[in-house]
Amino acid sequence: MNLTFASITEIADAVKSKKVSAKEVAEHFQNRIESLDGRLNSFSSKNSHAVHEAEALDARIARGEDVGPMAGVPFGIKEMFCTKGLPTTAGSKILENFVPPYDSTVVARLKKAGIVVMGKLNQDEFAMGSSNETSFHGVVRNPWNLDCVPGGSSGGSAAAQAARLVVGTLGTDTGGSIRQPASFCGIVGVKPTYGRVSRYGIIAYASSLDQAGPMVSSVKDAALTMEVISGFDNHDSTTTQRSVPSWSRHLKTDVKGMKIGLMKEYMTGGLHPDVQKTVENSIETLKKMGADIVEVSVPMTEVAVPVYYLVAASEASSNLARYDGVKYGYRADFKNLSAIDLEEFYSKTRGQGFGKEVKRRIMLGTYCLSSGYYDAYYNKAGQVRRLIMNQYLEAFKKCDVILSAVTAAPAFKIGERISDPLTMYLNDIFTTSTNLAGLPGMSVPFGMSQEGLPIGVQLTAGHFEEQKMLDVAYALESASPVKGKNPHVV
Ligand code: GLN
């Protein structure tokens, strides 16, 4: 069995039927991480107990216990997710020594399903970024071209998955952080409907937008992972009571008669020619498969980026207020603590603990929320957000799934945009409106640039319509011209 390219189900079945031990699987991927990650920097820390935990799983299998649908499947977890006993830094110095005493709901559910956590994955600091260049743990490199960014903020997840250092990874998506790096690294990334997946134990960036999801190598693996992590959670009152569908079992490539919406506002040109071609190819493919192409319009998406940055920064400024150096996390070095006034304590600790981009967002958000500006910025952004959602709801009366580019261009060079925040924020032009409207969205690999960089296609569906979106992705995947292509690093 070729473990490196095996799917989640293939690994789990082989482990459960004792064709291979969970220990062998864990060792195989541990060796890959050791020999390849030096070039990528996708792991921020490794789980030194991984092989031992795999052995414990083998022992349970030997005793005839039911170990779950993901028995022995090696996973990498983004730094945003609390993992009991493993560092959870959010890519920030301010949490450099933080080791949570509990698992986030998502991680607890995956563990119950049998995964083996191989380690934590690098990301932009507090998930703020589109290039994985703002991490306290350093830049992550794109396995397809080591001079390029892997995208962000879940850049470590995307790079590790594309290089097959693990069989599955988790990411978070507040404004595109699962879909954009998935596109840049040629993997499948899904952001579920807001409320589908519990946020309990995930470090909060912008709570009304944050959602966790799988970043994996196939649509089926994504559907399976979503089944494990989704569903109501007592610890998160925003999770839905709806039951979790068996997406993976219902997956079909038959898209005959399905209505694929092309958003007028997203089809205005300005795309990199290779991205344009990838989108056109995907439309042609779906047409040939019998899908109907219809035009839809969501005019307000034009302002999605500014609205997103107002909402996200405001919520971030409030969420990040908890990092004060008192209860946990980094504290500036004070010789004589009793002689320090509180303001100095906070400002020195936070001044040293947060990176530049995070400070920029905190200041922007604090400004938006301050009296006198609250109505003009935060409130107004909330109102426009509602309009964006209403327009989407109208659009989904005419189509099942909306298809578009994920980003205007493929992965860019490391260092190219980091000193220009506005250019960096424009990366999020096609992804943020999905979060503002609370809709599910995903990226599926469908093209390759002239330079050999992967390009994904974005699919968005109505609230809780993940099945439709996954089906279209499954159809595209089955006909993808880049199927089976892997980066050189592998
Ligand atoms: N690039 C966006 C930002 O910097 C999205 C990040 C995310 O989805 N976490 O906020």
Coordinates of C-alpha atoms and ligand atoms in Angstrom, one line a residue:
M1 CA 0.0 0.0 0.0
N2 CA 1.3 3.4 -0.9
L3 CA 0.7 5.2 2.3
T4 CA 1.8 8.6 1.1
F5 CA -1.0 9.0 -1.4
A6 CA -3.7 6.9 0.4
S7 CA -7.0 8.5 1.2
I8 CA -8.5 8.8 4.7
T9 CA -10.8 5.7 4.2
E10 CA -8.0 3.6 2.7
I11 CA -5.8 4.3 5.7
A12 CA -8.6 3.7 8.2
D13 CA -9.7 0.5 6.6
A14 CA -6.2 -0.9 6.4
V15 CA -5.5 -0.1 10.0
K16 CA -8.8 -1.5 11.2
S17 CA -8.3 -4.7 9.2
K18 CA -4.7 -4.9 10.5
K19 CA -3.2 -4.8 7.0
V20 CA -1.0 -2.1 8.4
S21 CA -0.6 -0.9 11.9
A22 CA -1.4 2.6 13.1
K23 CA 2.2 2.7 14.4
E24 CA 3.6 2.0 10.9
V25 CA 1.4 4.7 9.4
A26 CA 2.5 7.3 12.1
E27 CA 6.1 6.4 11.6
H28 CA 5.8 6.7 7.8
F29 CA 4.4 10.3 8.0
Q30 CA 6.8 11.2 10.9
N31 CA 9.7 10.3 8.6
R32 CA 8.2 12.4 5.8
I33 CA 7.8 15.4 8.1
E34 CA 11.4 15.0 9.4
S35 CA 12.9 14.7 5.9
L36 CA 10.8 17.3 4.0
D37 CA 9.5 20.0 6.3
G38 CA 12.8 21.6 6.8
R39 CA 12.2 23.2 3.4
L40 CA 8.6 24.1 4.0
N41 CA 8.3 25.1 7.7
S42 CA 4.7 24.0 7.7
F43 CA 4.9 22.5 11.2
S44 CA 5.2 24.9 14.1
S45 CA 5.5 22.0 16.6
K46 CA 5.4 18.2 16.4
N47 CA 3.7 15.8 18.6
S48 CA 6.5 13.7 20.1
H49 CA 3.9 11.2 21.4
A50 CA 2.3 10.5 17.9
V51 CA 3.8 7.0 17.4
H52 CA 3.1 6.1 21.0
E53 CA -0.6 7.2 20.6
A54 CA -0.8 5.2 17.4
E55 CA 0.5 2.1 19.3
A56 CA -2.2 2.6 21.9
L57 CA -4.8 2.6 19.1
D58 CA -3.4 -0.6 17.7
A59 CA -3.8 -2.2 21.1
R60 CA -7.4 -1.1 21.2
I61 CA -7.9 -2.7 17.8
A62 CA -6.3 -5.9 19.0
R63 CA -8.8 -5.9 21.8
G64 CA -11.6 -5.7 19.3
E65 CA -12.7 -2.2 20.2
D66 CA -14.4 0.1 17.7
V67 CA -11.9 2.8 17.1
G68 CA -13.9 5.0 14.7
P69 CA -14.0 5.9 11.0
M70 CA -10.6 7.6 11.0
A71 CA -8.6 5.0 12.8
G72 CA -4.9 5.8 12.6
V73 CA -5.2 8.6 10.1
P74 CA -2.4 11.1 10.7
F75 CA -3.7 14.7 10.9
G76 CA -2.0 18.1 11.2
I77 CA -3.9 20.8 13.1
K78 CA -3.7 24.5 12.5
E79 CA -2.3 26.4 15.5
M80 CA -5.7 28.1 16.0
F81 CA -7.2 24.9 17.5
C82 CA -6.7 24.2 21.2
T83 CA -5.1 20.8 21.6
K84 CA -4.7 19.3 25.1
G85 CA -1.0 19.1 26.0
L86 CA 0.3 20.5 22.6
P87 CA 1.3 24.1 22.0
T88 CA -1.4 26.4 20.6
T89 CA 0.2 29.7 19.8
A90 CA -2.0 31.1 17.0
G91 CA 1.3 31.9 15.3
S92 CA 1.9 34.6 17.9
K93 CA 4.7 35.4 20.4
I94 CA 1.9 36.4 22.8
L95 CA 0.9 32.8 23.1
E96 CA 4.4 31.3 22.7
N97 CA 4.2 29.2 25.8
F98 CA 0.5 28.4 25.8
V99 CA -0.4 24.7 26.2
P100 CA -4.1 24.3 26.5
P101 CA -5.6 21.9 29.2
Y102 CA -8.4 20.9 26.8
D103 CA -9.2 20.0 23.2
S104 CA -11.3 22.2 20.9
T105 CA -14.6 20.4 20.1
V106 CA -13.4 19.8 16.5
V107 CA -10.2 18.2 17.6
A108 CA -12.0 16.1 20.3
R109 CA -14.4 14.8 17.7
L110 CA -11.6 13.9 15.3
K111 CA -9.7 12.1 18.1
K112 CA -12.8 10.2 19.0
A113 CA -13.0 9.2 15.3
G114 CA -9.4 7.8 15.6
I115 CA -7.0 10.3 14.1
V116 CA -3.4 10.6 15.3
V117 CA -2.3 14.2 15.7
M118 CA 1.2 14.6 14.2
G119 CA 1.6 18.2 15.3
K120 CA 0.5 21.8 14.9
L121 CA 0.6 23.7 11.7
N122 CA 2.0 27.1 11.0
Q123 CA -0.3 30.0 10.1
D124 CA -0.4 33.8 9.9
E125 CA -0.5 35.4 13.4
F126 CA -4.0 35.1 14.7
A127 CA -5.1 34.0 11.2
M128 CA -4.6 37.6 9.9
G129 CA -3.0 37.4 6.5
S130 CA -3.1 35.8 3.1
S131 CA 0.4 34.7 2.7
N132 CA 1.6 33.0 5.9
E133 CA 4.3 35.7 6.2
T134 CA 3.2 37.1 9.6
S135 CA 3.8 34.1 11.7
F136 CA 6.0 34.2 14.8
H137 CA 7.3 30.8 13.6
G138 CA 8.5 32.2 10.3
V139 CA 7.4 32.1 6.7
V140 CA 5.9 28.9 5.2
R141 CA 6.9 27.9 1.6
N142 CA 4.7 26.7 -1.2
P143 CA 5.7 23.1 -2.0
W144 CA 5.1 23.7 -5.7
N145 CA 7.6 26.5 -5.8
L146 CA 9.7 27.3 -2.6
D147 CA 10.0 30.9 -3.6
C148 CA 6.2 31.4 -3.4
V149 CA 3.8 31.8 -0.5
P150 CA 1.4 29.0 0.2
G151 CA -1.4 31.5 0.8
G152 CA -2.9 32.2 4.2
S153 CA -3.8 32.2 6.9
S154 CA -3.9 28.4 6.9
G155 CA -0.6 28.2 4.9
G156 CA 0.9 25.5 7.0
S157 CA -2.1 23.3 6.6
A158 CA -2.1 23.8 2.8
A159 CA 1.6 23.2 2.4
A160 CA 1.7 20.1 4.7
Q161 CA -1.2 18.6 2.9
A162 CA 0.1 19.3 -0.6
A163 CA 3.4 17.8 0.3
R164 CA 1.6 14.8 1.8
L165 CA 3.2 15.2 5.2
V166 CA -0.1 14.1 6.7
V167 CA -3.3 12.6 5.4
G168 CA -5.6 15.4 6.5
T169 CA -5.4 18.9 8.0
L170 CA -7.7 21.4 9.6
G171 CA -7.9 25.1 8.8
T172 CA -10.0 28.1 9.8
D173 CA -11.6 30.5 7.4
T174 CA -12.7 34.0 8.5
G175 CA -12.3 35.7 5.1
G176 CA -10.8 33.0 2.8
S177 CA -8.1 31.4 4.9
I178 CA -9.1 27.8 4.0
R179 CA -10.0 28.4 0.3
Q180 CA -7.2 30.7 -0.8
P181 CA -4.3 28.6 0.5
A182 CA -6.1 25.5 -0.8
S183 CA -6.2 27.1 -4.2
F184 CA -2.5 28.2 -4.0
C185 CA -1.3 24.7 -3.0
G186 CA -3.6 22.5 -5.2
I187 CA -5.7 20.8 -2.5
V188 CA -9.4 20.7 -1.5
G189 CA -10.5 23.2 1.2
V190 CA -14.0 23.6 2.6
K191 CA -15.5 26.4 4.7
P192 CA -18.8 25.0 6.0
T193 CA -21.9 27.1 6.6
Y194 CA -21.5 29.4 9.6
G195 CA -22.9 27.4 12.6
R196 CA -22.2 24.0 11.1
V197 CA -19.0 23.5 13.0
S198 CA -18.3 24.4 16.7
R199 CA -15.9 27.2 17.4
Y200 CA -15.4 26.0 21.0
G201 CA -11.7 25.9 21.7
I202 CA -10.7 27.7 18.5
I203 CA -8.8 30.9 19.2
A204 CA -11.2 33.7 18.3
Y205 CA -10.3 36.1 15.5
A206 CA -13.7 37.5 14.3
S207 CA -16.3 35.4 16.0
S208 CA -19.2 36.2 13.6
L209 CA -17.1 35.1 10.6
D210 CA -14.8 32.3 11.9
Q211 CA -15.5 28.8 10.7
A212 CA -13.4 25.6 10.8
G213 CA -13.1 23.1 8.0
P214 CA -11.0 20.4 6.3
M215 CA -8.0 21.0 4.0
V216 CA -7.4 17.6 2.4
S217 CA -6.5 15.9 -0.9
S218 CA -9.9 14.9 -2.2
V219 CA -13.6 16.0 -2.1
K220 CA -14.5 12.6 -0.5
D221 CA -11.9 13.2 2.3
A222 CA -13.3 16.6 2.8
A223 CA -16.9 15.3 3.1
L224 CA -15.8 12.6 5.5
T225 CA -14.0 15.0 7.7
M226 CA -16.9 17.4 7.7
E227 CA -19.2 14.6 8.9
V228 CA -16.9 14.1 11.9
I229 CA -16.5 17.7 12.9
S230 CA -19.9 19.1 12.2
G231 CA -23.0 19.3 14.4
F232 CA -24.5 20.9 17.5
D233 CA -22.2 21.6 20.4
N234 CA -23.4 22.6 23.9
H235 CA -20.3 24.8 24.2
D236 CA -21.1 27.0 21.2
S237 CA -24.5 28.5 21.0
T238 CA -24.1 29.5 17.4
T239 CA -23.9 25.8 16.3
T240 CA -27.0 24.6 14.5
Q241 CA -29.3 21.9 15.8
R242 CA -29.7 20.5 12.3
S243 CA -28.6 16.9 11.9
V244 CA -25.4 16.2 10.0
P245 CA -26.0 14.7 6.5
S246 CA -23.9 11.8 5.3
W247 CA -22.3 13.9 2.6
S248 CA -19.6 11.4 1.7
R249 CA -22.1 8.6 1.1
H250 CA -24.3 10.8 -1.1
L251 CA -21.6 12.3 -3.3
K252 CA -22.4 12.1 -6.9
T253 CA -20.7 13.3 -10.1
D254 CA -24.1 13.7 -11.9
V255 CA -24.7 17.4 -12.2
K256 CA -27.3 17.1 -15.0
G257 CA -29.9 19.9 -14.7
M258 CA -28.0 21.6 -11.9
K259 CA -27.9 25.3 -12.2
I260 CA -24.5 26.8 -11.9
G261 CA -24.5 30.5 -11.3
L262 CA -21.8 32.9 -12.6
M263 CA -21.8 36.1 -10.7
K264 CA -21.8 39.1 -13.0
E265 CA -19.6 41.1 -10.6
Y266 CA -16.9 38.4 -10.6
M267 CA -16.8 37.9 -14.4
T268 CA -15.6 41.4 -15.3
G269 CA -12.1 40.5 -16.4
G270 CA -9.0 41.5 -14.5
L271 CA -8.1 37.9 -13.8
H272 CA -4.7 36.5 -14.5
P273 CA -5.0 34.7 -17.9
D274 CA -4.3 31.3 -16.4
V275 CA -6.9 31.8 -13.7
Q276 CA -9.4 33.0 -16.3
K277 CA -8.7 29.9 -18.4
T278 CA -9.1 27.6 -15.4
V279 CA -12.5 29.1 -14.6
E280 CA -13.6 28.9 -18.3
N281 CA -12.5 25.3 -18.5
S282 CA -14.5 24.4 -15.4
I283 CA -17.6 26.0 -16.8
E284 CA -17.2 24.1 -20.1
T285 CA -16.7 20.9 -18.2
L286 CA -19.9 21.3 -16.2
K287 CA -21.8 22.3 -19.3
K288 CA -20.6 19.1 -21.0
M289 CA -21.8 17.2 -18.0
G290 CA -25.3 18.6 -18.5
A291 CA -25.3 21.4 -16.0
D292 CA -27.1 24.7 -16.9
I293 CA -25.1 27.9 -16.6
V294 CA -27.1 30.9 -15.5
E295 CA -26.0 34.5 -14.7
V296 CA -26.6 35.9 -11.3
S297 CA -25.8 39.1 -9.6
V298 CA -24.7 40.2 -6.1
P299 CA -23.9 43.8 -6.7
M300 CA -23.0 44.6 -3.1
T301 CA -20.0 42.2 -3.2
E302 CA -18.2 45.2 -4.7
V303 CA -17.8 46.5 -1.1
A304 CA -17.2 43.1 0.5
V305 CA -13.5 43.7 1.2
P306 CA -13.9 47.0 3.1
V307 CA -17.0 45.7 4.9
Y308 CA -15.0 42.6 5.9
Y309 CA -12.0 44.5 7.1
L310 CA -14.3 46.7 9.3
V311 CA -16.2 43.8 10.8
A312 CA -13.1 41.5 11.2
A313 CA -10.9 44.2 12.7
S314 CA -13.6 45.3 15.1
E315 CA -14.3 41.9 16.4
A316 CA -10.5 41.1 16.6
S317 CA -9.9 44.2 18.7
S318 CA -12.4 43.0 21.1
N319 CA -11.4 39.3 21.0
L320 CA -7.7 40.1 21.4
A321 CA -8.2 42.3 24.5
R322 CA -7.9 39.1 26.6
Y323 CA -4.1 38.9 25.9
D324 CA -3.0 41.1 28.7
G325 CA -0.2 39.0 30.2
V326 CA -2.1 38.4 33.4
K327 CA -3.6 34.9 33.3
Y328 CA -1.7 33.3 30.5
G329 CA 0.6 33.9 27.5
Y330 CA 3.5 36.2 27.1
R331 CA 4.3 38.8 29.8
A332 CA 7.0 41.5 29.3
D333 CA 9.9 41.2 31.6
F334 CA 9.4 43.6 34.6
K335 CA 12.1 43.8 37.2
N336 CA 9.8 44.9 40.0
L337 CA 6.2 44.1 39.2
S338 CA 4.8 46.0 42.2
A339 CA 6.3 49.3 41.0
I340 CA 4.7 49.1 37.5
D341 CA 1.4 50.8 36.8
L342 CA -1.2 48.7 35.0
E343 CA -1.2 50.7 31.7
E344 CA 2.5 50.2 31.4
F345 CA 2.1 46.5 32.2
Y346 CA -0.4 46.1 29.4
S347 CA 1.2 48.2 26.8
K348 CA 4.7 46.7 27.2
T349 CA 3.3 43.2 27.2
R350 CA 1.0 43.7 24.2
G351 CA 3.6 45.9 22.4
Q352 CA 6.1 43.1 22.6
G353 CA 3.8 40.2 22.2
F354 CA 1.8 41.1 19.0
G355 CA 3.3 41.5 15.5
K356 CA 2.8 44.4 13.2
E357 CA -0.2 43.2 11.2
V358 CA -2.1 42.2 14.4
K359 CA -1.4 45.7 15.9
R360 CA -2.7 47.3 12.8
R361 CA -5.9 45.4 13.0
I362 CA -6.4 46.1 16.7
M363 CA -5.9 49.8 16.1
L364 CA -8.3 49.8 13.1
G365 CA -10.9 47.8 15.0
T366 CA -10.6 49.9 18.1
Y367 CA -11.1 53.0 16.0
C368 CA -14.2 51.6 14.3
L369 CA -15.8 50.7 17.7
S370 CA -15.0 54.0 19.5
S371 CA -17.9 56.3 20.3
G372 CA -18.5 58.8 17.6
Y373 CA -17.3 56.3 14.9
Y374 CA -19.2 53.2 15.9
D375 CA -22.3 54.2 13.9
A376 CA -20.4 55.4 10.8
Y377 CA -18.2 52.3 10.6
Y378 CA -19.1 49.2 12.6
N379 CA -22.9 49.7 12.4
K380 CA -22.8 50.7 8.8
A381 CA -20.7 47.7 7.9
G382 CA -23.2 45.4 9.7
Q383 CA -26.0 46.9 7.6
V384 CA -24.2 46.4 4.3
R385 CA -23.3 42.9 5.4
R386 CA -27.0 42.2 5.7
L387 CA -27.6 43.5 2.2
I388 CA -24.9 41.3 0.8
M389 CA -26.6 38.3 2.4
N390 CA -30.0 39.2 1.1
Q391 CA -28.6 39.6 -2.4
Y392 CA -27.0 36.2 -2.2
L393 CA -30.3 34.7 -1.0
E394 CA -31.9 36.2 -4.1
A395 CA -29.2 34.8 -6.3
F396 CA -29.6 31.3 -4.9
K397 CA -33.3 31.4 -6.0
K398 CA -31.9 31.2 -9.5
C399 CA -29.0 28.7 -9.1
D400 CA -27.8 25.9 -6.9
V401 CA -24.1 26.7 -6.7
I402 CA -22.1 29.8 -7.7
L403 CA -18.8 29.2 -9.4
S404 CA -15.9 31.7 -9.5
A405 CA -12.2 32.2 -9.2
V406 CA -10.8 31.9 -5.7
T407 CA -8.2 34.6 -6.2
A408 CA -7.4 36.8 -9.1
A409 CA -3.9 35.2 -9.6
P410 CA -2.0 32.2 -8.5
A411 CA 0.5 32.2 -5.6
F412 CA 2.8 35.2 -5.5
K413 CA 6.5 35.4 -4.4
I414 CA 7.5 35.6 -0.8
G415 CA 8.1 39.2 0.2
E416 CA 6.3 40.6 -2.8
R417 CA 3.2 42.0 -1.0
I418 CA 4.0 42.0 2.7
S419 CA 4.9 45.6 2.9
D420 CA 1.7 46.7 1.2
P421 CA -1.3 45.8 3.3
L422 CA -3.9 47.1 0.8
T423 CA -2.6 44.9 -2.0
M424 CA -2.5 42.0 0.4
Y425 CA -6.1 42.7 1.5
L426 CA -7.2 42.6 -2.2
N427 CA -6.4 38.9 -2.2
D428 CA -9.6 38.4 -0.4
I429 CA -11.8 40.0 -3.1
F430 CA -13.6 36.7 -4.1
T431 CA -13.7 35.0 -0.7
T432 CA -14.8 37.5 2.0
S433 CA -18.4 37.9 0.9
T434 CA -19.1 34.2 1.6
N435 CA -18.1 34.7 5.2
L436 CA -20.1 37.9 5.6
A437 CA -23.2 36.0 4.3
G438 CA -22.4 32.9 6.4
L439 CA -22.5 30.7 3.3
P440 CA -20.5 27.5 2.7
G441 CA -17.7 27.8 0.2
M442 CA -14.8 25.7 -1.1
S443 CA -11.9 25.5 -3.4
V444 CA -11.3 22.5 -5.7
P445 CA -8.1 22.2 -7.8
F446 CA -8.8 22.5 -11.5
G447 CA -5.9 24.2 -13.3
M448 CA -2.2 25.0 -13.4
S449 CA -0.4 28.2 -14.3
Q450 CA 2.2 28.4 -17.0
E451 CA 4.8 28.5 -14.2
G452 CA 3.4 25.3 -12.7
L453 CA 1.4 26.7 -9.8
P454 CA -1.9 25.2 -8.9
I455 CA -5.2 27.1 -9.4
G456 CA -8.5 26.3 -7.7
V457 CA -12.1 27.0 -8.6
Q458 CA -14.4 28.4 -5.9
L459 CA -17.9 27.0 -5.3
T460 CA -20.4 28.6 -3.0
A461 CA -23.8 27.3 -2.1
G462 CA -26.8 28.5 0.0
H463 CA -26.9 28.1 3.8
F464 CA -26.6 24.4 4.7
E465 CA -26.5 23.3 1.1
E466 CA -23.0 21.8 1.4
Q467 CA -24.2 18.6 -0.5
K468 CA -24.8 20.5 -3.7
M469 CA -21.5 22.3 -3.5
L470 CA -19.6 19.0 -2.8
D471 CA -21.4 17.3 -5.7
V472 CA -20.3 19.9 -8.2
A473 CA -16.8 19.7 -6.7
Y474 CA -16.9 16.0 -7.0
A475 CA -17.9 16.3 -10.6
L476 CA -15.1 18.8 -11.4
E477 CA -12.6 16.6 -9.5
S478 CA -13.5 13.6 -11.6
A479 CA -12.7 15.6 -14.8
S480 CA -9.9 17.7 -13.4
P481 CA -7.0 18.2 -15.8
V482 CA -4.6 18.4 -12.8
K483 CA -5.8 15.2 -11.2
G484 CA -2.8 13.2 -9.8
K485 CA -0.3 16.0 -10.2
N486 CA 1.9 16.6 -7.2
P487 CA 4.6 19.1 -6.3
H488 CA 8.3 18.2 -6.8
V489 CA 8.9 18.3 -3.1
V490 CA 6.8 15.1 -2.8
Ligands
GLN1 N1 -6.8 37.3 4.5 C1 -7.9 37.5 5.4 C2 -7.5 38.3 6.6 O1 -6.4 38.6 6.7 C3 -8.6 36.3 5.8 C4 -8.1 35.6 6.9 C5 -8.8 34.4 7.4 O2 -9.8 33.9 6.8 N2 -8.5 34.0 8.6 O3 -8.2 38.6 7.5

